[in-house]
């Protein structure tokens, strides 16, 4: 019993250091406008969650809804996102990949991978995204707001 008290005290003290004092996870909403080369224009609204990984890196996921103007088809973008916020310069870079569900164009599941970069303020961001949505490349503009 005498040994149990110091052990419990040490575990409690260690636990206090491991519990975050505030929630570090963040929610990000985004608007995007893309040119899907040789296919169509595409507009999307996304909702993402992210959490710190190490230093300036965050990891998260985003999902949403998209409209493909040629044919008025709809889709659901789903991505895993790795982002680096370079605070001193106000620049961010990110990589993302995942399956996008596109309805009304034959193949429902399409591979997506992209690289993005831009300017990040305290909450708002603006940037470019260059990538690939099966079967062609994409390029687009992104606006985001982090809560």
PDB file of C-alpha atoms in Angstrom:
ATOM      1  CA  UNK A   1       0.000   0.000   0.000  1.00  0.00           C
ATOM      2  CA  UNK A   2       2.904   2.376   0.768  1.00  0.00           C
ATOM      3  CA  UNK A   3       4.303   1.804  -2.721  1.00  0.00           C
ATOM      4  CA  UNK A   4       0.894   2.257  -4.356  1.00  0.00           C
ATOM      5  CA  UNK A   5       0.472   5.931  -3.309  1.00  0.00           C
ATOM      6  CA  UNK A   6       3.684   7.225  -4.977  1.00  0.00           C
ATOM      7  CA  UNK A   7       2.910   5.218  -8.113  1.00  0.00           C
ATOM      8  CA  UNK A   8      -0.633   6.614  -8.300  1.00  0.00           C
ATOM      9  CA  UNK A   9       0.707  10.117  -7.705  1.00  0.00           C
ATOM     10  CA  UNK A  10       3.281   9.724 -10.493  1.00  0.00           C
ATOM     11  CA  UNK A  11       0.634   8.365 -12.886  1.00  0.00           C
ATOM     12  CA  UNK A  12      -1.711  11.240 -12.071  1.00  0.00           C
ATOM     13  CA  UNK A  13       1.037  13.827 -12.617  1.00  0.00           C
ATOM     14  CA  UNK A  14       2.029  12.224 -15.938  1.00  0.00           C
ATOM     15  CA  UNK A  15      -1.615  12.149 -17.015  1.00  0.00           C
ATOM     16  CA  UNK A  16      -2.002  15.858 -16.355  1.00  0.00           C
ATOM     17  CA  UNK A  17       0.847  16.597 -18.770  1.00  0.00           C
ATOM     18  CA  UNK A  18      -0.683  14.394 -21.474  1.00  0.00           C
ATOM     19  CA  UNK A  19      -4.180  15.914 -21.374  1.00  0.00           C
ATOM     20  CA  UNK A  20      -4.369  18.943 -23.670  1.00  0.00           C
ATOM     21  CA  UNK A  21      -5.526  22.156 -22.032  1.00  0.00           C
ATOM     22  CA  UNK A  22      -7.546  23.105 -25.103  1.00  0.00           C
ATOM     23  CA  UNK A  23      -8.863  21.271 -28.106  1.00  0.00           C
ATOM     24  CA  UNK A  24      -6.223  21.345 -30.836  1.00  0.00           C
ATOM     25  CA  UNK A  25      -8.429  19.808 -33.518  1.00  0.00           C
ATOM     26  CA  UNK A  26      -9.835  22.261 -36.039  1.00  0.00           C
ATOM     27  CA  UNK A  27     -12.671  22.334 -38.538  1.00  0.00           C
ATOM     28  CA  UNK A  28     -12.115  23.849 -41.985  1.00  0.00           C
ATOM     29  CA  UNK A  29     -14.765  24.731 -44.577  1.00  0.00           C
ATOM     30  CA  UNK A  30     -13.735  25.257 -48.157  1.00  0.00           C
ATOM     31  CA  UNK A  31     -14.978  26.377 -51.549  1.00  0.00           C
ATOM     32  CA  UNK A  32     -13.275  25.295 -54.741  1.00  0.00           C
ATOM     33  CA  UNK A  33     -13.512  26.002 -58.444  1.00  0.00           C
ATOM     34  CA  UNK A  34     -11.603  23.667 -60.768  1.00  0.00           C
ATOM     35  CA  UNK A  35     -11.014  23.099 -64.436  1.00  0.00           C
ATOM     36  CA  UNK A  36     -11.013  19.343 -65.036  1.00  0.00           C
ATOM     37  CA  UNK A  37      -8.980  19.352 -68.242  1.00  0.00           C
ATOM     38  CA  UNK A  38     -10.868  18.074 -71.316  1.00  0.00           C
ATOM     39  CA  UNK A  39     -13.877  17.271 -69.113  1.00  0.00           C
ATOM     40  CA  UNK A  40     -15.632  20.229 -67.469  1.00  0.00           C
ATOM     41  CA  UNK A  41     -15.608  22.887 -64.811  1.00  0.00           C
ATOM     42  CA  UNK A  42     -16.266  21.598 -61.298  1.00  0.00           C
ATOM     43  CA  UNK A  43     -17.272  23.452 -58.143  1.00  0.00           C
ATOM     44  CA  UNK A  44     -17.064  21.984 -54.665  1.00  0.00           C
ATOM     45  CA  UNK A  45     -17.898  22.692 -51.043  1.00  0.00           C
ATOM     46  CA  UNK A  46     -15.895  20.757 -48.473  1.00  0.00           C
ATOM     47  CA  UNK A  47     -15.846  20.278 -44.734  1.00  0.00           C
ATOM     48  CA  UNK A  48     -12.651  19.040 -43.134  1.00  0.00           C
ATOM     49  CA  UNK A  49     -11.220  18.165 -39.759  1.00  0.00           C
ATOM     50  CA  UNK A  50      -7.535  18.368 -38.906  1.00  0.00           C
ATOM     51  CA  UNK A  51      -5.318  17.758 -35.923  1.00  0.00           C
ATOM     52  CA  UNK A  52      -1.654  18.599 -35.276  1.00  0.00           C
ATOM     53  CA  UNK A  53       0.809  15.884 -36.201  1.00  0.00           C
ATOM     54  CA  UNK A  54       4.274  17.332 -35.495  1.00  0.00           C
ATOM     55  CA  UNK A  55       5.550  20.893 -35.609  1.00  0.00           C
ATOM     56  CA  UNK A  56       3.809  22.762 -38.436  1.00  0.00           C
ATOM     57  CA  UNK A  57       2.263  19.565 -39.871  1.00  0.00           C
ATOM     58  CA  UNK A  58      -1.396  18.669 -39.528  1.00  0.00           C
ATOM     59  CA  UNK A  59      -3.241  15.600 -40.740  1.00  0.00           C
ATOM     60  CA  UNK A  60      -6.920  15.380 -41.458  1.00  0.00           C
ATOM     61  CA  UNK A  61      -9.715  14.465 -43.801  1.00  0.00           C
ATOM     62  CA  UNK A  62     -12.106  16.433 -45.943  1.00  0.00           C
ATOM     63  CA  UNK A  63     -15.368  15.511 -47.632  1.00  0.00           C
ATOM     64  CA  UNK A  64     -18.138  17.404 -49.340  1.00  0.00           C
ATOM     65  CA  UNK A  65     -20.236  17.878 -52.430  1.00  0.00           C
ATOM     66  CA  UNK A  66     -19.337  18.873 -55.964  1.00  0.00           C
ATOM     67  CA  UNK A  67     -21.102  19.907 -59.141  1.00  0.00           C
ATOM     68  CA  UNK A  68     -19.645  19.105 -62.552  1.00  0.00           C
ATOM     69  CA  UNK A  69     -21.113  21.640 -64.956  1.00  0.00           C
ATOM     70  CA  UNK A  70     -20.893  19.569 -68.166  1.00  0.00           C
ATOM     71  CA  UNK A  71     -23.876  17.268 -67.786  1.00  0.00           C
ATOM     72  CA  UNK A  72     -24.853  18.694 -64.375  1.00  0.00           C
ATOM     73  CA  UNK A  73     -23.384  15.667 -62.620  1.00  0.00           C
ATOM     74  CA  UNK A  74     -22.742  15.574 -58.890  1.00  0.00           C
ATOM     75  CA  UNK A  75     -20.076  13.988 -56.765  1.00  0.00           C
ATOM     76  CA  UNK A  76     -18.678  13.489 -53.290  1.00  0.00           C
ATOM     77  CA  UNK A  77     -15.006  14.394 -52.788  1.00  0.00           C
ATOM     78  CA  UNK A  78     -13.262  12.451 -49.995  1.00  0.00           C
ATOM     79  CA  UNK A  79      -9.579  13.085 -49.226  1.00  0.00           C
ATOM     80  CA  UNK A  80      -6.915  12.433 -46.631  1.00  0.00           C
ATOM     81  CA  UNK A  81      -4.953  15.693 -46.193  1.00  0.00           C
ATOM     82  CA  UNK A  82      -1.404  16.365 -44.970  1.00  0.00           C
ATOM     83  CA  UNK A  83      -0.783  20.109 -44.507  1.00  0.00           C
ATOM     84  CA  UNK A  84       2.198  22.237 -43.465  1.00  0.00           C
ATOM     85  CA  UNK A  85       1.449  25.750 -42.187  1.00  0.00           C
ATOM     86  CA  UNK A  86       4.600  27.826 -42.387  1.00  0.00           C
ATOM     87  CA  UNK A  87       3.522  30.446 -39.833  1.00  0.00           C
ATOM     88  CA  UNK A  88       6.308  32.973 -40.252  1.00  0.00           C
ATOM     89  CA  UNK A  89       5.726  33.361 -43.976  1.00  0.00           C
ATOM     90  CA  UNK A  90       1.948  32.830 -43.915  1.00  0.00           C
ATOM     91  CA  UNK A  91       2.296  30.138 -46.587  1.00  0.00           C
ATOM     92  CA  UNK A  92       0.774  26.670 -46.534  1.00  0.00           C
ATOM     93  CA  UNK A  93       1.467  23.593 -48.632  1.00  0.00           C
ATOM     94  CA  UNK A  94      -0.637  20.469 -48.644  1.00  0.00           C
ATOM     95  CA  UNK A  95      -0.995  17.103 -50.286  1.00  0.00           C
ATOM     96  CA  UNK A  96      -4.193  15.135 -50.526  1.00  0.00           C
ATOM     97  CA  UNK A  97      -5.438  11.872 -51.964  1.00  0.00           C
ATOM     98  CA  UNK A  98      -8.586   9.825 -51.870  1.00  0.00           C
ATOM     99  CA  UNK A  99     -11.516   8.340 -53.731  1.00  0.00           C
ATOM    100  CA  UNK A 100     -14.004  10.742 -55.249  1.00  0.00           C
ATOM    101  CA  UNK A 101     -17.478   9.475 -56.026  1.00  0.00           C
ATOM    102  CA  UNK A 102     -18.765  10.935 -59.305  1.00  0.00           C
ATOM    103  CA  UNK A 103     -22.350  10.092 -60.224  1.00  0.00           C
ATOM    104  CA  UNK A 104     -23.676  10.126 -63.782  1.00  0.00           C
ATOM    105  CA  UNK A 105     -20.385   9.614 -65.665  1.00  0.00           C
ATOM    106  CA  UNK A 106     -19.990   5.840 -65.804  1.00  0.00           C
ATOM    107  CA  UNK A 107     -17.315   4.953 -63.237  1.00  0.00           C
ATOM    108  CA  UNK A 108     -18.521   6.052 -59.816  1.00  0.00           C
ATOM    109  CA  UNK A 109     -15.217   5.711 -57.949  1.00  0.00           C
ATOM    110  CA  UNK A 110     -12.404   7.877 -59.311  1.00  0.00           C
ATOM    111  CA  UNK A 111      -8.872   8.284 -57.973  1.00  0.00           C
ATOM    112  CA  UNK A 112      -7.914  11.788 -56.828  1.00  0.00           C
ATOM    113  CA  UNK A 113      -4.516  13.159 -55.809  1.00  0.00           C
ATOM    114  CA  UNK A 114      -3.453  16.798 -55.583  1.00  0.00           C
ATOM    115  CA  UNK A 115      -0.907  19.296 -54.323  1.00  0.00           C
ATOM    116  CA  UNK A 116      -1.998  22.681 -52.997  1.00  0.00           C
ATOM    117  CA  UNK A 117      -0.272  25.840 -51.836  1.00  0.00           C
ATOM    118  CA  UNK A 118      -1.319  29.349 -50.884  1.00  0.00           C
ATOM    119  CA  UNK A 119      -1.599  31.975 -48.182  1.00  0.00           C
ATOM    120  CA  UNK A 120      -2.947  31.251 -44.705  1.00  0.00           C
ATOM    121  CA  UNK A 121      -4.119  33.995 -42.337  1.00  0.00           C
ATOM    122  CA  UNK A 122      -5.332  33.429 -38.790  1.00  0.00           C
ATOM    123  CA  UNK A 123      -8.498  31.764 -40.094  1.00  0.00           C
ATOM    124  CA  UNK A 124      -8.923  32.413 -43.827  1.00  0.00           C
ATOM    125  CA  UNK A 125      -6.847  30.921 -46.630  1.00  0.00           C
ATOM    126  CA  UNK A 126      -6.614  31.239 -50.408  1.00  0.00           C
ATOM    127  CA  UNK A 127      -4.609  29.041 -52.714  1.00  0.00           C
ATOM    128  CA  UNK A 128      -4.158  26.957 -55.819  1.00  0.00           C
ATOM    129  CA  UNK A 129      -4.554  23.221 -56.189  1.00  0.00           C
ATOM    130  CA  UNK A 130      -3.050  21.149 -58.986  1.00  0.00           C
ATOM    131  CA  UNK A 131      -3.910  17.495 -59.232  1.00  0.00           C
ATOM    132  CA  UNK A 132      -5.412  14.546 -60.993  1.00  0.00           C
ATOM    133  CA  UNK A 133      -8.981  13.293 -61.013  1.00  0.00           C
ATOM    134  CA  UNK A 134      -9.261  10.154 -63.098  1.00  0.00           C
ATOM    135  CA  UNK A 135      -8.911  10.331 -66.138  1.00  0.00           C
ATOM    136  CA  UNK A 136      -7.448  13.884 -66.446  1.00  0.00           C
ATOM    137  CA  UNK A 137      -5.500  16.588 -64.565  1.00  0.00           C
ATOM    138  CA  UNK A 138      -7.222  19.370 -62.618  1.00  0.00           C
ATOM    139  CA  UNK A 139      -6.261  22.893 -61.633  1.00  0.00           C
ATOM    140  CA  UNK A 140      -8.272  25.114 -59.344  1.00  0.00           C
ATOM    141  CA  UNK A 141      -8.669  27.867 -56.804  1.00  0.00           C
ATOM    142  CA  UNK A 142      -9.434  27.180 -53.129  1.00  0.00           C
ATOM    143  CA  UNK A 143     -10.894  29.415 -50.433  1.00  0.00           C
ATOM    144  CA  UNK A 144     -10.990  28.158 -46.867  1.00  0.00           C
ATOM    145  CA  UNK A 145     -11.926  29.205 -43.356  1.00  0.00           C
ATOM    146  CA  UNK A 146     -10.671  27.433 -40.218  1.00  0.00           C
ATOM    147  CA  UNK A 147     -12.731  27.415 -37.015  1.00  0.00           C
TER     148      UNK A 147
END
